[in-house]
Amino acid sequence: MEKTTQITHDHYDAEASKIGMWLFIFTELLLFGVLFIIYAVYRYMNSDAFHLAAEELDRFIGTLNTVLLLISSMTIAMATTALQKKNKKLTLLLSSVTVLLGILFLVNKYFEWGLKFSHGIWPGSEHMIETMSQGEILFFGLYFIMTGLHALHIIIGLVIIGFAMVGVNKGKVNSNRPSLLENAGLYWHLVDLIWIFLFPLFYLIT
Protein backbone atom coordinates (compact mmCIF):
# COMPACT_ATOMS: atom_id res chain seq x y z
CA MET A 1 0.00 0.00 0.00
CA GLU A 2 1.40 3.22 -1.10
CA LYS A 3 1.59 5.79 1.56
CA THR A 4 1.18 9.37 0.70
CA THR A 5 2.55 12.11 2.84
CA GLN A 6 0.57 15.30 3.00
CA ILE A 7 2.50 18.39 4.01
CA THR A 8 0.49 21.30 5.24
CA HIS A 9 2.00 24.76 4.94
CA ASP A 10 0.56 27.32 7.36
CA HIS A 11 0.45 30.69 5.69
CA TYR A 12 2.44 33.19 7.75
CA ASP A 13 3.11 36.72 6.56
CA ALA A 14 4.53 38.79 9.39
CA GLU A 15 4.83 41.93 7.29
CA ALA A 16 1.19 41.86 6.13
CA SER A 17 0.05 41.14 9.67
CA LYS A 18 1.93 44.13 11.06
CA ILE A 19 0.72 46.45 8.28
CA GLY A 20 -2.86 45.34 8.97
CA MET A 21 -2.47 46.11 12.66
CA TRP A 22 -0.99 49.56 11.95
CA LEU A 23 -3.90 50.35 9.61
CA PHE A 24 -6.33 49.28 12.31
CA ILE A 25 -4.50 51.41 14.88
CA PHE A 26 -4.67 54.36 12.48
CA THR A 27 -8.47 54.08 12.26
CA GLU A 28 -8.66 53.92 16.05
CA LEU A 29 -6.53 57.06 16.33
CA LEU A 30 -8.87 58.80 13.88
CA LEU A 31 -11.88 57.81 15.99
CA PHE A 32 -10.42 59.11 19.24
CA GLY A 33 -8.94 62.11 17.42
CA VAL A 34 -12.46 63.20 16.45
CA LEU A 35 -13.64 62.71 20.04
CA PHE A 36 -10.71 64.77 21.36
CA ILE A 37 -11.60 67.59 18.95
CA ILE A 38 -15.23 67.50 20.11
CA TYR A 39 -14.02 67.62 23.71
CA ALA A 40 -11.76 70.61 22.97
CA VAL A 41 -14.57 72.56 21.27
CA TYR A 42 -17.08 71.95 24.08
CA ARG A 43 -14.46 72.71 26.73
CA TYR A 44 -13.67 76.03 25.05
CA MET A 45 -17.40 76.87 24.98
CA ASN A 46 -18.08 75.69 28.58
CA SER A 47 -14.79 76.18 30.46
CA ASP A 48 -16.37 77.05 33.84
CA ALA A 49 -18.85 74.15 33.71
CA PHE A 50 -16.09 71.68 32.71
CA HIS A 51 -14.03 72.96 35.66
CA LEU A 52 -16.89 72.29 38.11
CA ALA A 53 -17.65 68.85 36.64
CA ALA A 54 -14.00 67.75 36.69
CA GLU A 55 -13.94 68.37 40.45
CA GLU A 56 -16.39 65.46 40.80
CA LEU A 57 -13.89 62.92 39.44
CA ASP A 58 -11.57 60.91 41.68
CA ARG A 59 -7.98 61.82 40.79
CA PHE A 60 -6.59 59.02 42.93
CA ILE A 61 -8.38 56.34 40.89
CA GLY A 62 -7.38 58.09 37.67
CA THR A 63 -3.74 58.23 38.76
CA LEU A 64 -3.79 54.61 39.92
CA ASN A 65 -5.21 53.48 36.59
CA THR A 66 -2.53 55.47 34.76
CA VAL A 67 0.20 53.71 36.74
CA LEU A 68 -1.41 50.31 36.08
CA LEU A 69 -1.52 50.90 32.33
CA LEU A 70 2.04 52.23 32.17
CA ILE A 71 3.35 49.16 34.01
CA SER A 72 1.27 46.87 31.79
CA SER A 73 2.76 48.48 28.67
CA MET A 74 6.18 47.68 30.08
CA THR A 75 5.30 44.06 30.88
CA ILE A 76 3.82 43.35 27.43
CA ALA A 77 6.96 44.83 25.82
CA MET A 78 9.10 42.63 28.10
CA ALA A 79 6.95 39.62 27.14
CA THR A 80 7.70 40.25 23.45
CA THR A 81 11.42 40.45 24.23
CA ALA A 82 11.23 37.23 26.25
CA LEU A 83 9.57 35.51 23.27
CA GLN A 84 12.37 36.68 20.98
CA LYS A 85 14.83 35.14 23.45
CA LYS A 86 12.85 31.87 23.34
CA ASN A 87 11.90 32.09 27.01
CA LYS A 88 8.37 30.69 26.89
CA LYS A 89 7.72 30.65 30.65
CA LEU A 90 8.78 34.26 31.11
CA THR A 91 6.70 35.29 28.09
CA LEU A 92 3.60 33.71 29.59
CA LEU A 93 4.34 35.13 33.04
CA LEU A 94 4.77 38.70 31.78
CA SER A 95 1.70 38.39 29.54
CA SER A 96 -0.29 37.16 32.54
CA VAL A 97 0.86 40.17 34.57
CA THR A 98 -0.30 42.43 31.72
CA VAL A 99 -3.71 40.77 31.72
CA LEU A 100 -3.95 41.07 35.51
CA LEU A 101 -3.10 44.79 35.40
CA GLY A 102 -5.68 45.32 32.63
CA ILE A 103 -8.33 43.59 34.73
CA LEU A 104 -7.40 45.73 37.75
CA PHE A 105 -7.86 48.80 35.55
CA LEU A 106 -11.36 47.64 34.63
CA VAL A 107 -12.21 46.87 38.27
CA ASN A 108 -11.18 50.40 39.27
CA LYS A 109 -13.22 51.81 36.40
CA TYR A 110 -16.21 49.71 37.50
CA PHE A 111 -16.06 51.15 41.04
CA GLU A 112 -15.52 54.67 39.71
CA TRP A 113 -18.54 54.45 37.43
CA GLY A 114 -20.52 52.75 40.22
CA LEU A 115 -19.84 55.71 42.51
CA LYS A 116 -21.10 58.10 39.86
CA PHE A 117 -24.24 56.01 39.32
CA SER A 118 -24.91 55.96 43.08
CA HIS A 119 -24.87 59.78 42.98
CA GLY A 120 -27.33 59.81 40.12
CA ILE A 121 -24.71 60.78 37.54
CA TRP A 122 -25.12 59.03 34.21
CA PRO A 123 -26.13 60.23 30.73
CA GLY A 124 -29.79 61.25 30.72
CA SER A 125 -30.29 60.86 34.48
CA GLU A 126 -32.97 62.96 36.17
CA HIS A 127 -30.43 64.22 38.72
CA MET A 128 -28.17 65.61 36.02
CA ILE A 129 -30.99 67.23 34.06
CA GLU A 130 -32.43 68.94 37.16
CA THR A 131 -29.25 70.04 38.96
CA MET A 132 -26.49 70.47 36.38
CA SER A 133 -25.81 73.06 33.72
CA GLN A 134 -25.66 72.15 30.04
CA GLY A 135 -21.85 72.33 30.16
CA GLU A 136 -21.62 69.90 33.07
CA ILE A 137 -23.98 67.49 31.30
CA LEU A 138 -21.76 67.69 28.20
CA PHE A 139 -18.66 67.00 30.31
CA PHE A 140 -20.10 63.86 31.86
CA GLY A 141 -21.56 62.76 28.52
CA LEU A 142 -18.08 62.90 26.98
CA TYR A 143 -16.57 61.32 30.10
CA PHE A 144 -18.83 58.26 29.91
CA ILE A 145 -18.52 57.92 26.12
CA MET A 146 -14.74 58.30 25.92
CA THR A 147 -13.77 56.33 29.04
CA GLY A 148 -16.39 53.70 28.19
CA LEU A 149 -15.03 53.35 24.67
CA HIS A 150 -11.53 53.13 26.10
CA ALA A 151 -12.64 50.41 28.56
CA LEU A 152 -14.09 48.48 25.60
CA HIS A 153 -10.68 48.71 23.91
CA ILE A 154 -9.07 47.39 27.10
CA ILE A 155 -11.38 44.34 26.96
CA ILE A 156 -10.54 43.78 23.27
CA GLY A 157 -6.83 44.09 24.09
CA LEU A 158 -7.12 41.52 26.88
CA VAL A 159 -8.84 39.10 24.47
CA ILE A 160 -6.08 39.54 21.86
CA ILE A 161 -3.37 39.01 24.50
CA GLY A 162 -5.29 35.95 25.70
CA PHE A 163 -5.24 34.45 22.18
CA ALA A 164 -1.53 35.26 21.92
CA MET A 165 -0.88 33.48 25.24
CA VAL A 166 -2.72 30.38 24.02
CA GLY A 167 -0.58 30.49 20.88
CA VAL A 168 2.62 30.82 22.92
CA ASN A 169 1.57 27.96 25.18
CA LYS A 170 0.88 25.69 22.18
CA GLY A 171 4.08 26.74 20.47
CA LYS A 172 2.28 28.30 17.51
CA VAL A 173 3.52 31.72 18.57
CA ASN A 174 7.27 31.55 19.01
CA SER A 175 10.48 33.43 18.24
CA ASN A 176 10.08 32.62 14.52
CA ARG A 177 6.37 33.49 14.43
CA PRO A 178 5.93 36.31 16.97
CA SER A 179 3.40 38.44 15.04
CA LEU A 180 0.35 37.71 17.18
CA LEU A 181 2.07 38.71 20.42
CA GLU A 182 3.79 41.68 18.76
CA ASN A 183 0.47 42.92 17.37
CA ALA A 184 -1.16 42.39 20.76
CA GLY A 185 1.61 44.55 22.22
CA LEU A 186 1.09 47.25 19.59
CA TYR A 187 -2.63 47.34 20.32
CA TRP A 188 -1.98 47.49 24.05
CA HIS A 189 0.40 50.43 23.60
CA LEU A 190 -2.38 52.20 21.65
CA VAL A 191 -4.78 51.64 24.54
CA ASP A 192 -2.15 53.04 26.90
CA LEU A 193 -1.49 56.05 24.66
CA ILE A 194 -5.19 56.95 24.48
CA TRP A 195 -5.46 56.85 28.27
CA ILE A 196 -2.40 59.12 28.58
CA PHE A 197 -4.51 61.76 26.79
CA LEU A 198 -7.80 60.96 28.55
CA PHE A 199 -6.35 61.16 32.05
CA PRO A 200 -5.21 64.81 32.04
CA LEU A 201 -8.21 65.99 30.00
CA PHE A 202 -10.76 64.68 32.47
CA TYR A 203 -8.90 64.43 35.79
CA LEU A 204 -6.09 67.01 35.85
CA ILE A 205 -7.19 70.01 33.77
CA THR A 206 -9.73 71.89 35.84
GROMACS .gro file of C-alpha atoms in nm:
model
  206
    1MET     CA    1   0.000   0.000   0.000
    2GLU     CA    2   0.140   0.322  -0.110
    3LYS     CA    3   0.159   0.579   0.156
    4THR     CA    4   0.118   0.937   0.070
    5THR     CA    5   0.255   1.211   0.284
    6GLN     CA    6   0.057   1.530   0.300
    7ILE     CA    7   0.250   1.839   0.401
    8THR     CA    8   0.049   2.130   0.524
    9HIS     CA    9   0.200   2.476   0.494
   10ASP     CA   10   0.056   2.732   0.736
   11HIS     CA   11   0.045   3.069   0.569
   12TYR     CA   12   0.244   3.319   0.775
   13ASP     CA   13   0.311   3.672   0.656
   14ALA     CA   14   0.453   3.879   0.939
   15GLU     CA   15   0.483   4.193   0.729
   16ALA     CA   16   0.119   4.186   0.613
   17SER     CA   17   0.005   4.114   0.967
   18LYS     CA   18   0.193   4.413   1.106
   19ILE     CA   19   0.072   4.645   0.828
   20GLY     CA   20  -0.286   4.534   0.897
   21MET     CA   21  -0.247   4.611   1.266
   22TRP     CA   22  -0.099   4.956   1.195
   23LEU     CA   23  -0.390   5.035   0.961
   24PHE     CA   24  -0.633   4.928   1.231
   25ILE     CA   25  -0.450   5.141   1.488
   26PHE     CA   26  -0.467   5.436   1.248
   27THR     CA   27  -0.847   5.408   1.226
   28GLU     CA   28  -0.866   5.392   1.605
   29LEU     CA   29  -0.653   5.706   1.633
   30LEU     CA   30  -0.887   5.880   1.388
   31LEU     CA   31  -1.188   5.781   1.599
   32PHE     CA   32  -1.042   5.911   1.924
   33GLY     CA   33  -0.894   6.211   1.742
   34VAL     CA   34  -1.246   6.320   1.645
   35LEU     CA   35  -1.364   6.271   2.004
   36PHE     CA   36  -1.071   6.477   2.136
   37ILE     CA   37  -1.160   6.759   1.895
   38ILE     CA   38  -1.523   6.750   2.011
   39TYR     CA   39  -1.402   6.762   2.371
   40ALA     CA   40  -1.176   7.061   2.297
   41VAL     CA   41  -1.457   7.256   2.127
   42TYR     CA   42  -1.708   7.195   2.408
   43ARG     CA   43  -1.446   7.271   2.673
   44TYR     CA   44  -1.367   7.603   2.505
   45MET     CA   45  -1.740   7.687   2.498
   46ASN     CA   46  -1.808   7.569   2.858
   47SER     CA   47  -1.479   7.618   3.046
   48ASP     CA   48  -1.637   7.705   3.384
   49ALA     CA   49  -1.885   7.415   3.371
   50PHE     CA   50  -1.609   7.168   3.271
   51HIS     CA   51  -1.403   7.296   3.566
   52LEU     CA   52  -1.689   7.229   3.811
   53ALA     CA   53  -1.765   6.885   3.664
   54ALA     CA   54  -1.400   6.775   3.669
   55GLU     CA   55  -1.394   6.837   4.045
   56GLU     CA   56  -1.639   6.546   4.080
   57LEU     CA   57  -1.389   6.292   3.944
   58ASP     CA   58  -1.157   6.091   4.168
   59ARG     CA   59  -0.798   6.182   4.079
   60PHE     CA   60  -0.659   5.902   4.293
   61ILE     CA   61  -0.838   5.634   4.089
   62GLY     CA   62  -0.738   5.809   3.767
   63THR     CA   63  -0.374   5.823   3.876
   64LEU     CA   64  -0.379   5.461   3.992
   65ASN     CA   65  -0.521   5.348   3.659
   66THR     CA   66  -0.253   5.547   3.476
   67VAL     CA   67   0.020   5.371   3.674
   68LEU     CA   68  -0.141   5.031   3.608
   69LEU     CA   69  -0.152   5.090   3.233
   70LEU     CA   70   0.204   5.223   3.217
   71ILE     CA   71   0.335   4.916   3.401
   72SER     CA   72   0.127   4.687   3.179
   73SER     CA   73   0.276   4.848   2.867
   74MET     CA   74   0.618   4.768   3.008
   75THR     CA   75   0.530   4.406   3.088
   76ILE     CA   76   0.382   4.335   2.743
   77ALA     CA   77   0.696   4.483   2.582
   78MET     CA   78   0.910   4.263   2.810
   79ALA     CA   79   0.695   3.962   2.714
   80THR     CA   80   0.770   4.025   2.345
   81THR     CA   81   1.142   4.045   2.423
   82ALA     CA   82   1.123   3.723   2.625
   83LEU     CA   83   0.957   3.551   2.327
   84GLN     CA   84   1.237   3.668   2.098
   85LYS     CA   85   1.483   3.514   2.345
   86LYS     CA   86   1.285   3.187   2.334
   87ASN     CA   87   1.190   3.209   2.701
   88LYS     CA   88   0.837   3.069   2.689
   89LYS     CA   89   0.772   3.065   3.065
   90LEU     CA   90   0.878   3.426   3.111
   91THR     CA   91   0.670   3.529   2.809
   92LEU     CA   92   0.360   3.371   2.959
   93LEU     CA   93   0.434   3.513   3.304
   94LEU     CA   94   0.477   3.870   3.178
   95SER     CA   95   0.170   3.839   2.954
   96SER     CA   96  -0.029   3.716   3.254
   97VAL     CA   97   0.086   4.017   3.457
   98THR     CA   98  -0.030   4.243   3.172
   99VAL     CA   99  -0.371   4.077   3.172
  100LEU     CA  100  -0.395   4.107   3.551
  101LEU     CA  101  -0.310   4.479   3.540
  102GLY     CA  102  -0.568   4.532   3.263
  103ILE     CA  103  -0.833   4.359   3.473
  104LEU     CA  104  -0.740   4.573   3.775
  105PHE     CA  105  -0.786   4.880   3.555
  106LEU     CA  106  -1.136   4.764   3.463
  107VAL     CA  107  -1.221   4.687   3.827
  108ASN     CA  108  -1.118   5.040   3.927
  109LYS     CA  109  -1.322   5.181   3.640
  110TYR     CA  110  -1.621   4.971   3.750
  111PHE     CA  111  -1.606   5.115   4.104
  112GLU     CA  112  -1.552   5.467   3.971
  113TRP     CA  113  -1.854   5.445   3.743
  114GLY     CA  114  -2.052   5.275   4.022
  115LEU     CA  115  -1.984   5.571   4.251
  116LYS     CA  116  -2.110   5.810   3.986
  117PHE     CA  117  -2.424   5.601   3.932
  118SER     CA  118  -2.491   5.596   4.308
  119HIS     CA  119  -2.487   5.978   4.298
  120GLY     CA  120  -2.733   5.981   4.012
  121ILE     CA  121  -2.471   6.078   3.754
  122TRP     CA  122  -2.512   5.903   3.421
  123PRO     CA  123  -2.613   6.023   3.073
  124GLY     CA  124  -2.979   6.125   3.072
  125SER     CA  125  -3.029   6.086   3.448
  126GLU     CA  126  -3.297   6.296   3.617
  127HIS     CA  127  -3.043   6.422   3.872
  128MET     CA  128  -2.817   6.561   3.602
  129ILE     CA  129  -3.099   6.723   3.406
  130GLU     CA  130  -3.243   6.894   3.716
  131THR     CA  131  -2.925   7.004   3.896
  132MET     CA  132  -2.649   7.047   3.638
  133SER     CA  133  -2.581   7.306   3.372
  134GLN     CA  134  -2.566   7.215   3.004
  135GLY     CA  135  -2.185   7.233   3.016
  136GLU     CA  136  -2.162   6.990   3.307
  137ILE     CA  137  -2.398   6.749   3.130
  138LEU     CA  138  -2.176   6.769   2.820
  139PHE     CA  139  -1.866   6.700   3.031
  140PHE     CA  140  -2.010   6.386   3.186
  141GLY     CA  141  -2.156   6.276   2.852
  142LEU     CA  142  -1.808   6.290   2.698
  143TYR     CA  143  -1.657   6.132   3.010
  144PHE     CA  144  -1.883   5.826   2.991
  145ILE     CA  145  -1.852   5.792   2.612
  146MET     CA  146  -1.474   5.830   2.592
  147THR     CA  147  -1.377   5.633   2.904
  148GLY     CA  148  -1.639   5.370   2.819
  149LEU     CA  149  -1.503   5.335   2.467
  150HIS     CA  150  -1.153   5.313   2.610
  151ALA     CA  151  -1.264   5.041   2.856
  152LEU     CA  152  -1.409   4.848   2.560
  153HIS     CA  153  -1.068   4.871   2.391
  154ILE     CA  154  -0.907   4.739   2.710
  155ILE     CA  155  -1.138   4.434   2.696
  156ILE     CA  156  -1.054   4.378   2.327
  157GLY     CA  157  -0.683   4.409   2.409
  158LEU     CA  158  -0.712   4.152   2.688
  159VAL     CA  159  -0.884   3.910   2.447
  160ILE     CA  160  -0.608   3.954   2.186
  161ILE     CA  161  -0.337   3.901   2.450
  162GLY     CA  162  -0.529   3.595   2.570
  163PHE     CA  163  -0.524   3.445   2.218
  164ALA     CA  164  -0.153   3.526   2.192
  165MET     CA  165  -0.088   3.348   2.524
  166VAL     CA  166  -0.272   3.038   2.402
  167GLY     CA  167  -0.058   3.049   2.088
  168VAL     CA  168   0.262   3.082   2.292
  169ASN     CA  169   0.157   2.796   2.518
  170LYS     CA  170   0.088   2.569   2.218
  171GLY     CA  171   0.408   2.674   2.047
  172LYS     CA  172   0.228   2.830   1.751
  173VAL     CA  173   0.352   3.172   1.857
  174ASN     CA  174   0.727   3.155   1.901
  175SER     CA  175   1.048   3.343   1.824
  176ASN     CA  176   1.008   3.262   1.452
  177ARG     CA  177   0.637   3.349   1.443
  178PRO     CA  178   0.593   3.631   1.697
  179SER     CA  179   0.340   3.844   1.504
  180LEU     CA  180   0.035   3.771   1.718
  181LEU     CA  181   0.207   3.871   2.042
  182GLU     CA  182   0.379   4.168   1.876
  183ASN     CA  183   0.047   4.292   1.737
  184ALA     CA  184  -0.116   4.239   2.076
  185GLY     CA  185   0.161   4.455   2.222
  186LEU     CA  186   0.109   4.725   1.959
  187TYR     CA  187  -0.263   4.734   2.032
  188TRP     CA  188  -0.198   4.749   2.405
  189HIS     CA  189   0.040   5.043   2.360
  190LEU     CA  190  -0.238   5.220   2.165
  191VAL     CA  191  -0.478   5.164   2.454
  192ASP     CA  192  -0.215   5.304   2.690
  193LEU     CA  193  -0.149   5.605   2.466
  194ILE     CA  194  -0.519   5.695   2.448
  195TRP     CA  195  -0.546   5.685   2.827
  196ILE     CA  196  -0.240   5.912   2.858
  197PHE     CA  197  -0.451   6.176   2.679
  198LEU     CA  198  -0.780   6.096   2.855
  199PHE     CA  199  -0.635   6.116   3.205
  200PRO     CA  200  -0.521   6.481   3.204
  201LEU     CA  201  -0.821   6.599   3.000
  202PHE     CA  202  -1.076   6.468   3.247
  203TYR     CA  203  -0.890   6.443   3.579
  204LEU     CA  204  -0.609   6.701   3.585
  205ILE     CA  205  -0.719   7.001   3.377
  206THR     CA  206  -0.973   7.189   3.584
   0.00000   0.00000   0.00000
